[in-house]
Amino acid sequence: MGARRIRAAVTLVAAVVSGALTAATAPTASSAPAANGGDPVYLVHGYNDSGKSDCASLWGDAMDYFTSKGMTRSSLHTVGYYAGDSNCDVDLGNASTDTRIKTVAAALANHIYDADTRKGQSVDIVAHSMGGLVTRVALLGSAQHWKGFPAAKLKVGDVVTLATPHQGIIDEFKYHSVQWDEMVPGSKFLEVLQAPENRLDQKWAAGVDWSLAGSDEDQTVYAGSGYDKDRPAEHKYRYASDADHDISHTNMRMLKPGGGKYNLRYWHASEGKPHDTTNGWAPLETAFNAVDRGDAW
């Protein structure tokens, strides 16, 4: 799936303008398309200070929506990595919040390589919060042949990150575990991740279609970090505040269509310009369409 992508590197305009639909290609409700060709979809959760995440609960809304749109439950693989995680389809081990993000990423990379890539199977990934960093490093480390990662590039078509701190978290909670500290702006982890050679327009990321979404109402990951402001990606989405929705950090992985439309600024690299709409997709609708539509944007 990823081989057909057209790459471009331009910058998302920072300001959100609330207004009417400005382009015929703007996100609007659509009839149910064929569901991503049947490729497996990995759902990777984010940071949990307790080290316990119930995958069935965390991803329940996403799985309900994705299956309603034609995906099979068997194609959806929730991923657990904390020792206290439960009800997850994939168990990556017994990590804690003091396990480095890179270590979790290597475990994810090795699982995808063994279960899918070496068999020629392409997969898609939808990740929330720190799960997007785990995903990004899994692909980066594999492509760069880092120690502990597969010695081959992973076969991944689409990656969607929802409220992922690509440029760091808002450090108000000050948990100060290893994982939390790696997500604080200025950390060595983020310095490496944001190095020019490790950005999404580089050779290691070729063939993967990246969709990044952030929200102005997110009090954990500011919107610009969520869509990786001033850095390249194929598709970016910035959710603006509105009176009808609570587009919080947690709700970015829970909100599905219903209850009105969204104030949204979206951008596709192939067009090179942003669009603003008050008729935008819900976050889970964005995630589904990103893995399902291929290059038909």
Short mmCIF file of N, CA and C in Angstrom, two decimals, residues 16-173:
data_model
loop_
_atom_site.label_atom_id
_atom_site.label_comp_id
_atom_site.label_asym_id
_atom_site.label_seq_id
_atom_site.Cartn_x
_atom_site.Cartn_y
_atom_site.Cartn_z
N VAL A 16 -5.26 28.53 13.06
CA VAL A 16 -6.51 27.90 12.67
C VAL A 16 -7.52 28.99 12.37
N VAL A 17 -8.13 28.92 11.21
CA VAL A 17 -9.14 29.89 10.82
C VAL A 17 -10.49 29.21 10.81
N SER A 18 -11.41 29.69 11.59
CA SER A 18 -12.75 29.11 11.62
C SER A 18 -13.57 29.72 10.50
N GLY A 19 -14.07 28.86 9.60
CA GLY A 19 -14.82 29.40 8.48
C GLY A 19 -15.50 28.33 7.69
N ALA A 20 -16.01 28.70 6.54
CA ALA A 20 -16.78 27.77 5.70
C ALA A 20 -15.85 26.85 4.94
N LEU A 21 -16.41 25.83 4.38
CA LEU A 21 -15.68 24.87 3.57
C LEU A 21 -15.03 25.59 2.39
N THR A 22 -13.72 25.35 2.17
CA THR A 22 -13.02 26.11 1.16
C THR A 22 -12.51 25.29 0.00
N ALA A 23 -12.70 23.97 0.03
CA ALA A 23 -12.18 23.17 -1.07
C ALA A 23 -13.06 21.96 -1.29
N ALA A 24 -13.14 21.55 -2.55
CA ALA A 24 -13.98 20.41 -2.87
C ALA A 24 -13.46 19.13 -2.25
N THR A 25 -12.17 19.11 -1.90
CA THR A 25 -11.57 17.91 -1.32
C THR A 25 -11.62 17.92 0.19
N ALA A 26 -12.33 18.85 0.80
CA ALA A 26 -12.35 18.95 2.26
C ALA A 26 -13.02 17.75 2.89
N PRO A 27 -12.62 17.42 4.15
CA PRO A 27 -13.22 16.27 4.82
C PRO A 27 -14.70 16.46 5.07
N THR A 28 -15.50 15.59 4.56
CA THR A 28 -16.93 15.57 4.82
C THR A 28 -17.37 14.14 5.00
N ALA A 29 -18.55 13.94 5.50
CA ALA A 29 -19.07 12.59 5.69
C ALA A 29 -19.17 11.89 4.34
N SER A 30 -18.92 10.57 4.33
CA SER A 30 -18.96 9.83 3.08
C SER A 30 -19.56 8.46 3.33
N SER A 31 -19.97 7.79 2.25
CA SER A 31 -20.48 6.44 2.38
C SER A 31 -19.34 5.50 2.73
N ALA A 32 -19.68 4.36 3.30
CA ALA A 32 -18.67 3.43 3.77
C ALA A 32 -17.84 2.87 2.62
N PRO A 33 -16.52 3.12 2.62
CA PRO A 33 -15.66 2.56 1.58
C PRO A 33 -15.23 1.15 1.94
N ALA A 34 -14.58 0.48 1.00
CA ALA A 34 -13.98 -0.81 1.31
C ALA A 34 -12.90 -0.60 2.35
N ALA A 35 -12.83 -1.51 3.31
CA ALA A 35 -11.98 -1.28 4.47
C ALA A 35 -10.53 -1.68 4.24
N ASN A 36 -9.70 -0.79 3.88
CA ASN A 36 -8.23 -0.80 3.74
C ASN A 36 -7.65 -2.08 3.15
N GLY A 37 -8.41 -2.74 2.31
CA GLY A 37 -7.89 -3.93 1.65
C GLY A 37 -7.67 -5.11 2.56
N GLY A 38 -8.12 -5.02 3.80
CA GLY A 38 -7.97 -6.13 4.74
C GLY A 38 -6.63 -6.19 5.45
N ASP A 39 -5.77 -5.18 5.27
CA ASP A 39 -4.49 -5.18 5.97
C ASP A 39 -4.70 -5.11 7.48
N PRO A 40 -3.87 -5.80 8.26
CA PRO A 40 -3.95 -5.67 9.72
C PRO A 40 -3.74 -4.22 10.16
N VAL A 41 -4.45 -3.82 11.19
CA VAL A 41 -4.30 -2.49 11.76
C VAL A 41 -3.90 -2.64 13.23
N TYR A 42 -2.74 -2.12 13.57
CA TYR A 42 -2.26 -2.15 14.95
C TYR A 42 -2.69 -0.87 15.66
N LEU A 43 -3.25 -1.01 16.86
CA LEU A 43 -3.69 0.10 17.69
C LEU A 43 -2.76 0.19 18.90
N VAL A 44 -1.97 1.25 18.96
CA VAL A 44 -0.91 1.36 19.97
C VAL A 44 -1.27 2.47 20.97
N HIS A 45 -1.47 2.10 22.22
CA HIS A 45 -1.89 3.08 23.23
C HIS A 45 -0.71 3.92 23.71
N GLY A 46 -1.03 4.91 24.52
CA GLY A 46 -0.03 5.84 25.00
C GLY A 46 0.41 5.60 26.43
N TYR A 47 1.00 6.64 27.01
CA TYR A 47 1.56 6.59 28.36
C TYR A 47 0.46 6.43 29.39
N ASN A 48 0.73 5.61 30.39
CA ASN A 48 -0.18 5.48 31.53
C ASN A 48 0.68 5.41 32.78
N ASP A 49 0.59 6.41 33.66
CA ASP A 49 1.47 6.48 34.81
C ASP A 49 1.32 5.29 35.75
N SER A 50 0.16 4.64 35.71
CA SER A 50 -0.06 3.47 36.56
C SER A 50 0.61 2.22 36.01
N GLY A 51 1.01 2.25 34.73
CA GLY A 51 1.56 1.06 34.10
C GLY A 51 0.52 0.00 33.85
N LYS A 52 -0.75 0.42 33.78
CA LYS A 52 -1.85 -0.52 33.54
C LYS A 52 -2.82 0.09 32.55
N SER A 53 -3.00 -0.56 31.42
CA SER A 53 -3.93 -0.09 30.41
C SER A 53 -4.81 -1.25 29.96
N ASP A 54 -6.11 -1.03 29.93
CA ASP A 54 -7.07 -2.02 29.44
C ASP A 54 -7.32 -1.71 27.96
N CYS A 55 -6.72 -2.50 27.08
CA CYS A 55 -6.81 -2.22 25.65
C CYS A 55 -8.24 -2.23 25.14
N ALA A 56 -9.06 -3.13 25.67
CA ALA A 56 -10.45 -3.21 25.20
C ALA A 56 -11.21 -1.94 25.52
N SER A 57 -10.91 -1.35 26.68
CA SER A 57 -11.56 -0.10 27.06
C SER A 57 -10.97 1.08 26.30
N LEU A 58 -9.65 1.15 26.25
CA LEU A 58 -8.99 2.28 25.61
C LEU A 58 -9.37 2.40 24.13
N TRP A 59 -9.46 1.27 23.46
CA TRP A 59 -9.70 1.27 22.02
C TRP A 59 -11.11 0.83 21.65
N GLY A 60 -12.01 0.73 22.64
CA GLY A 60 -13.37 0.27 22.36
C GLY A 60 -14.10 1.11 21.34
N ASP A 61 -14.01 2.44 21.46
CA ASP A 61 -14.70 3.32 20.51
C ASP A 61 -14.13 3.18 19.11
N ALA A 62 -12.81 3.10 19.03
CA ALA A 62 -12.17 2.95 17.72
C ALA A 62 -12.56 1.64 17.07
N MET A 63 -12.54 0.55 17.83
CA MET A 63 -12.89 -0.75 17.26
C MET A 63 -14.35 -0.80 16.83
N ASP A 64 -15.23 -0.19 17.63
CA ASP A 64 -16.64 -0.14 17.24
C ASP A 64 -16.82 0.61 15.93
N TYR A 65 -16.15 1.74 15.81
CA TYR A 65 -16.30 2.55 14.60
C TYR A 65 -15.65 1.87 13.40
N PHE A 66 -14.44 1.37 13.56
CA PHE A 66 -13.75 0.75 12.43
C PHE A 66 -14.51 -0.47 11.91
N THR A 67 -15.05 -1.28 12.82
CA THR A 67 -15.80 -2.46 12.35
C THR A 67 -17.12 -2.04 11.70
N SER A 68 -17.71 -0.94 12.17
CA SER A 68 -18.95 -0.46 11.55
C SER A 68 -18.70 0.02 10.12
N LYS A 69 -17.45 0.35 9.82
CA LYS A 69 -17.09 0.83 8.48
C LYS A 69 -16.53 -0.29 7.59
N GLY A 70 -16.56 -1.52 8.07
CA GLY A 70 -16.19 -2.63 7.20
C GLY A 70 -14.95 -3.39 7.57
N MET A 71 -14.17 -2.93 8.56
CA MET A 71 -13.03 -3.70 9.00
C MET A 71 -13.51 -4.87 9.86
N THR A 72 -12.78 -5.96 9.83
CA THR A 72 -13.12 -7.10 10.67
C THR A 72 -12.41 -6.96 12.02
N ARG A 73 -13.03 -7.48 13.05
CA ARG A 73 -12.39 -7.42 14.37
C ARG A 73 -11.06 -8.16 14.36
N SER A 74 -10.97 -9.23 13.61
CA SER A 74 -9.74 -10.02 13.57
C SER A 74 -8.58 -9.27 12.92
N SER A 75 -8.89 -8.22 12.14
CA SER A 75 -7.81 -7.44 11.51
C SER A 75 -7.29 -6.33 12.42
N LEU A 76 -7.96 -6.09 13.55
CA LEU A 76 -7.58 -5.04 14.48
C LEU A 76 -6.79 -5.65 15.64
N HIS A 77 -5.57 -5.17 15.83
CA HIS A 77 -4.69 -5.74 16.85
C HIS A 77 -4.33 -4.68 17.88
N THR A 78 -4.95 -4.73 19.04
CA THR A 78 -4.57 -3.82 20.11
C THR A 78 -3.25 -4.28 20.71
N VAL A 79 -2.41 -3.30 21.04
CA VAL A 79 -1.04 -3.61 21.47
C VAL A 79 -0.84 -3.21 22.92
N GLY A 80 -0.39 -4.16 23.74
CA GLY A 80 -0.02 -3.88 25.12
C GLY A 80 1.47 -4.01 25.31
N TYR A 81 2.04 -3.19 26.19
CA TYR A 81 3.47 -3.30 26.47
C TYR A 81 3.79 -3.14 27.95
N TYR A 82 2.86 -2.59 28.75
CA TYR A 82 3.09 -2.51 30.19
C TYR A 82 2.81 -3.85 30.86
N ALA A 83 3.49 -4.11 31.95
CA ALA A 83 3.28 -5.36 32.69
C ALA A 83 1.83 -5.49 33.15
N GLY A 84 1.20 -4.37 33.45
CA GLY A 84 -0.18 -4.40 33.94
C GLY A 84 -1.24 -4.28 32.87
N ASP A 85 -0.85 -4.26 31.60
CA ASP A 85 -1.83 -4.16 30.52
C ASP A 85 -2.72 -5.40 30.47
N SER A 86 -3.96 -5.20 30.05
CA SER A 86 -4.91 -6.31 29.98
C SER A 86 -5.76 -6.20 28.73
N ASN A 87 -6.35 -7.35 28.35
CA ASN A 87 -7.28 -7.42 27.21
C ASN A 87 -6.67 -6.87 25.92
N CYS A 88 -5.40 -7.13 25.71
CA CYS A 88 -4.69 -6.68 24.51
C CYS A 88 -4.45 -7.88 23.59
N ASP A 89 -4.56 -7.68 22.30
CA ASP A 89 -4.35 -8.76 21.34
C ASP A 89 -2.88 -9.12 21.19
N VAL A 90 -2.01 -8.13 21.36
CA VAL A 90 -0.57 -8.33 21.23
C VAL A 90 0.09 -7.93 22.55
N ASP A 91 0.89 -8.81 23.10
CA ASP A 91 1.60 -8.55 24.36
C ASP A 91 3.09 -8.43 24.05
N LEU A 92 3.61 -7.22 24.19
CA LEU A 92 5.02 -6.98 23.84
C LEU A 92 5.97 -7.21 25.01
N GLY A 93 5.46 -7.53 26.19
CA GLY A 93 6.35 -7.79 27.31
C GLY A 93 5.92 -7.09 28.58
N ASN A 94 6.87 -6.92 29.47
CA ASN A 94 6.57 -6.42 30.81
C ASN A 94 7.23 -5.07 31.07
N ALA A 95 6.98 -4.13 30.21
CA ALA A 95 7.56 -2.80 30.38
C ALA A 95 6.91 -2.06 31.54
N SER A 96 7.61 -1.09 32.05
CA SER A 96 7.08 -0.15 33.04
C SER A 96 7.28 1.25 32.50
N THR A 97 6.83 2.25 33.25
CA THR A 97 7.02 3.63 32.80
C THR A 97 8.49 4.03 32.86
N ASP A 98 9.33 3.19 33.46
CA ASP A 98 10.77 3.45 33.48
C ASP A 98 11.51 2.66 32.41
N THR A 99 10.75 2.03 31.50
CA THR A 99 11.34 1.38 30.33
C THR A 99 11.46 2.40 29.21
N ARG A 100 12.61 2.50 28.60
CA ARG A 100 12.81 3.50 27.54
C ARG A 100 11.82 3.29 26.40
N ILE A 101 11.39 4.39 25.81
CA ILE A 101 10.49 4.32 24.66
C ILE A 101 11.14 3.52 23.53
N LYS A 102 12.42 3.68 23.34
CA LYS A 102 13.14 2.96 22.29
C LYS A 102 13.04 1.45 22.51
N THR A 103 13.07 0.99 23.76
CA THR A 103 12.98 -0.44 24.06
C THR A 103 11.61 -0.98 23.69
N VAL A 104 10.55 -0.22 24.02
CA VAL A 104 9.19 -0.61 23.64
C VAL A 104 9.07 -0.62 22.12
N ALA A 105 9.66 0.37 21.47
CA ALA A 105 9.60 0.46 20.00
C ALA A 105 10.27 -0.74 19.35
N ALA A 106 11.38 -1.20 19.90
CA ALA A 106 12.06 -2.36 19.34
C ALA A 106 11.19 -3.60 19.45
N ALA A 107 10.48 -3.73 20.59
CA ALA A 107 9.58 -4.88 20.76
C ALA A 107 8.46 -4.85 19.74
N LEU A 108 7.88 -3.66 19.51
CA LEU A 108 6.83 -3.53 18.49
C LEU A 108 7.38 -3.85 17.11
N ALA A 109 8.54 -3.32 16.79
CA ALA A 109 9.14 -3.55 15.47
C ALA A 109 9.38 -5.04 15.24
N ASN A 110 9.91 -5.73 16.22
CA ASN A 110 10.19 -7.16 16.06
C ASN A 110 8.92 -7.96 15.90
N HIS A 111 7.86 -7.57 16.62
CA HIS A 111 6.59 -8.28 16.46
C HIS A 111 6.04 -8.10 15.04
N ILE A 112 6.00 -6.86 14.56
CA ILE A 112 5.46 -6.61 13.22
C ILE A 112 6.31 -7.31 12.16
N TYR A 113 7.62 -7.29 12.35
CA TYR A 113 8.48 -7.97 11.36
C TYR A 113 8.19 -9.47 11.33
N ASP A 114 8.13 -10.10 12.50
CA ASP A 114 7.93 -11.54 12.56
C ASP A 114 6.53 -11.95 12.10
N ALA A 115 5.51 -11.18 12.53
CA ALA A 115 4.13 -11.55 12.24
C ALA A 115 3.68 -11.16 10.84
N ASP A 116 4.30 -10.12 10.26
CA ASP A 116 3.76 -9.58 9.01
C ASP A 116 4.82 -9.33 7.94
N THR A 117 5.82 -8.50 8.24
CA THR A 117 6.75 -8.04 7.20
C THR A 117 7.46 -9.20 6.52
N ARG A 118 7.97 -10.14 7.29
CA ARG A 118 8.74 -11.23 6.67
C ARG A 118 7.86 -12.16 5.84
N LYS A 119 6.54 -12.04 6.01
CA LYS A 119 5.59 -12.82 5.22
C LYS A 119 5.06 -12.03 4.03
N GLY A 120 5.56 -10.79 3.87
CA GLY A 120 5.13 -9.96 2.76
C GLY A 120 3.84 -9.20 3.02
N GLN A 121 3.37 -9.19 4.26
CA GLN A 121 2.11 -8.55 4.61
C GLN A 121 2.34 -7.10 5.06
N SER A 122 1.66 -6.16 4.43
CA SER A 122 1.71 -4.77 4.85
C SER A 122 0.70 -4.53 5.97
N VAL A 123 1.02 -3.62 6.88
CA VAL A 123 0.12 -3.29 7.98
C VAL A 123 -0.06 -1.79 8.04
N ASP A 124 -1.09 -1.38 8.78
CA ASP A 124 -1.33 0.03 9.11
C ASP A 124 -1.26 0.17 10.62
N ILE A 125 -0.99 1.39 11.09
CA ILE A 125 -0.88 1.63 12.53
C ILE A 125 -1.64 2.90 12.89
N VAL A 126 -2.48 2.80 13.92
CA VAL A 126 -3.12 3.97 14.53
C VAL A 126 -2.63 4.04 15.96
N ALA A 127 -2.04 5.16 16.33
CA ALA A 127 -1.42 5.28 17.65
C ALA A 127 -1.90 6.54 18.35
N HIS A 128 -2.02 6.45 19.67
CA HIS A 128 -2.42 7.58 20.48
C HIS A 128 -1.28 8.00 21.39
N SER A 129 -1.06 9.31 21.50
CA SER A 129 -0.12 9.88 22.46
C SER A 129 1.26 9.25 22.30
N MET A 130 1.87 8.76 23.41
CA MET A 130 3.21 8.19 23.34
C MET A 130 3.28 7.01 22.37
N GLY A 131 2.14 6.36 22.12
CA GLY A 131 2.13 5.27 21.15
C GLY A 131 2.61 5.69 19.78
N GLY A 132 2.40 6.96 19.43
CA GLY A 132 2.91 7.47 18.15
C GLY A 132 4.42 7.56 18.14
N LEU A 133 5.03 7.87 19.28
CA LEU A 133 6.49 7.89 19.37
C LEU A 133 7.03 6.47 19.30
N VAL A 134 6.38 5.54 19.98
CA VAL A 134 6.77 4.14 19.91
C VAL A 134 6.74 3.68 18.44
N THR A 135 5.68 4.04 17.74
CA THR A 135 5.53 3.65 16.33
C THR A 135 6.61 4.28 15.46
N ARG A 136 6.80 5.56 15.63
CA ARG A 136 7.78 6.27 14.80
C ARG A 136 9.18 5.69 14.99
N VAL A 137 9.55 5.41 16.23
CA VAL A 137 10.88 4.85 16.49
C VAL A 137 10.96 3.40 16.01
N ALA A 138 9.86 2.65 16.08
CA ALA A 138 9.87 1.28 15.55
C ALA A 138 10.23 1.27 14.08
N LEU A 139 9.65 2.18 13.30
CA LEU A 139 9.95 2.25 11.87
C LEU A 139 11.34 2.80 11.63
N LEU A 140 11.72 3.82 12.37
CA LEU A 140 13.03 4.45 12.20
C LEU A 140 14.15 3.48 12.55
N GLY A 141 14.04 2.83 13.71
CA GLY A 141 15.10 1.93 14.14
C GLY A 141 15.27 0.74 13.22
N SER A 142 14.17 0.24 12.66
CA SER A 142 14.25 -0.89 11.73
C SER A 142 14.91 -0.47 10.43
N ALA A 143 14.47 0.66 9.89
CA ALA A 143 15.04 1.13 8.62
C ALA A 143 16.52 1.47 8.75
N GLN A 144 16.93 1.93 9.95
CA GLN A 144 18.32 2.31 10.18
C GLN A 144 19.16 1.18 10.76
N HIS A 145 18.52 0.01 10.95
CA HIS A 145 19.22 -1.18 11.46
C HIS A 145 19.85 -0.93 12.84
N TRP A 146 19.10 -0.27 13.71
CA TRP A 146 19.59 -0.06 15.07
C TRP A 146 19.67 -1.39 15.81
N LYS A 147 20.57 -1.48 16.76
CA LYS A 147 20.72 -2.69 17.57
C LYS A 147 19.41 -3.00 18.29
N GLY A 148 19.00 -4.27 18.20
CA GLY A 148 17.78 -4.71 18.86
C GLY A 148 16.54 -4.62 17.99
N PHE A 149 16.66 -3.97 16.83
CA PHE A 149 15.55 -3.85 15.88
C PHE A 149 15.74 -4.83 14.73
N PRO A 150 14.68 -5.13 13.98
CA PRO A 150 14.85 -5.98 12.81
C PRO A 150 15.86 -5.37 11.84
N ALA A 151 16.58 -6.21 11.16
CA ALA A 151 17.58 -5.73 10.21
C ALA A 151 16.96 -5.51 8.84
N ALA A 152 15.75 -5.02 8.82
CA ALA A 152 15.03 -4.77 7.57
C ALA A 152 13.93 -3.75 7.84
N LYS A 153 13.60 -3.00 6.83
CA LYS A 153 12.54 -2.01 6.93
C LYS A 153 11.19 -2.69 7.10
N LEU A 154 10.36 -2.17 7.98
CA LEU A 154 9.04 -2.74 8.19
C LEU A 154 8.12 -2.41 7.02
N LYS A 155 7.21 -3.32 6.73
CA LYS A 155 6.27 -3.12 5.63
C LYS A 155 5.00 -2.48 6.21
N VAL A 156 4.99 -1.16 6.23
CA VAL A 156 3.89 -0.38 6.81
C VAL A 156 3.38 0.60 5.77
N GLY A 157 2.06 0.58 5.52
CA GLY A 157 1.49 1.48 4.52
C GLY A 157 1.09 2.82 5.08
N ASP A 158 0.38 2.81 6.21
CA ASP A 158 -0.16 4.04 6.78
C ASP A 158 0.11 4.10 8.27
N VAL A 159 0.45 5.29 8.75
CA VAL A 159 0.57 5.54 10.18
C VAL A 159 -0.27 6.76 10.50
N VAL A 160 -1.12 6.64 11.52
CA VAL A 160 -1.91 7.76 12.02
C VAL A 160 -1.53 7.98 13.47
N THR A 161 -1.15 9.21 13.83
CA THR A 161 -0.87 9.53 15.22
C THR A 161 -1.89 10.55 15.71
N LEU A 162 -2.51 10.25 16.84
CA LEU A 162 -3.51 11.10 17.47
C LEU A 162 -2.94 11.67 18.76
N ALA A 163 -2.76 12.99 18.80
CA ALA A 163 -2.26 13.67 20.01
C ALA A 163 -0.92 13.11 20.46
N THR A 164 -0.05 12.83 19.51
CA THR A 164 1.30 12.33 19.83
C THR A 164 2.25 13.51 20.05
N PRO A 165 3.06 13.47 21.10
CA PRO A 165 3.98 14.59 21.37
C PRO A 165 5.24 14.53 20.51
N HIS A 166 5.10 14.75 19.22
CA HIS A 166 6.25 14.71 18.32
C HIS A 166 7.30 15.74 18.73
N GLN A 167 6.85 16.84 19.32
CA GLN A 167 7.79 17.87 19.78
C GLN A 167 7.72 18.04 21.30
N GLY A 168 7.12 17.08 21.98
CA GLY A 168 7.13 17.10 23.44
C GLY A 168 5.77 17.36 24.06
N ILE A 169 5.68 17.05 25.35
CA ILE A 169 4.46 17.22 26.13
C ILE A 169 4.44 18.58 26.82
N ILE A 170 3.28 18.93 27.35
CA ILE A 170 3.16 20.06 28.27
C ILE A 170 3.47 19.50 29.65
N ASP A 171 4.59 19.86 30.23
CA ASP A 171 5.10 19.17 31.42
C ASP A 171 4.50 19.73 32.71
N GLU A 172 3.17 19.69 32.81
CA GLU A 172 2.52 20.20 34.02
C GLU A 172 2.37 19.12 35.09
N PHE A 173 2.24 17.86 34.66
CA PHE A 173 1.97 16.78 35.61
C PHE A 173 3.23 16.32 36.32
#
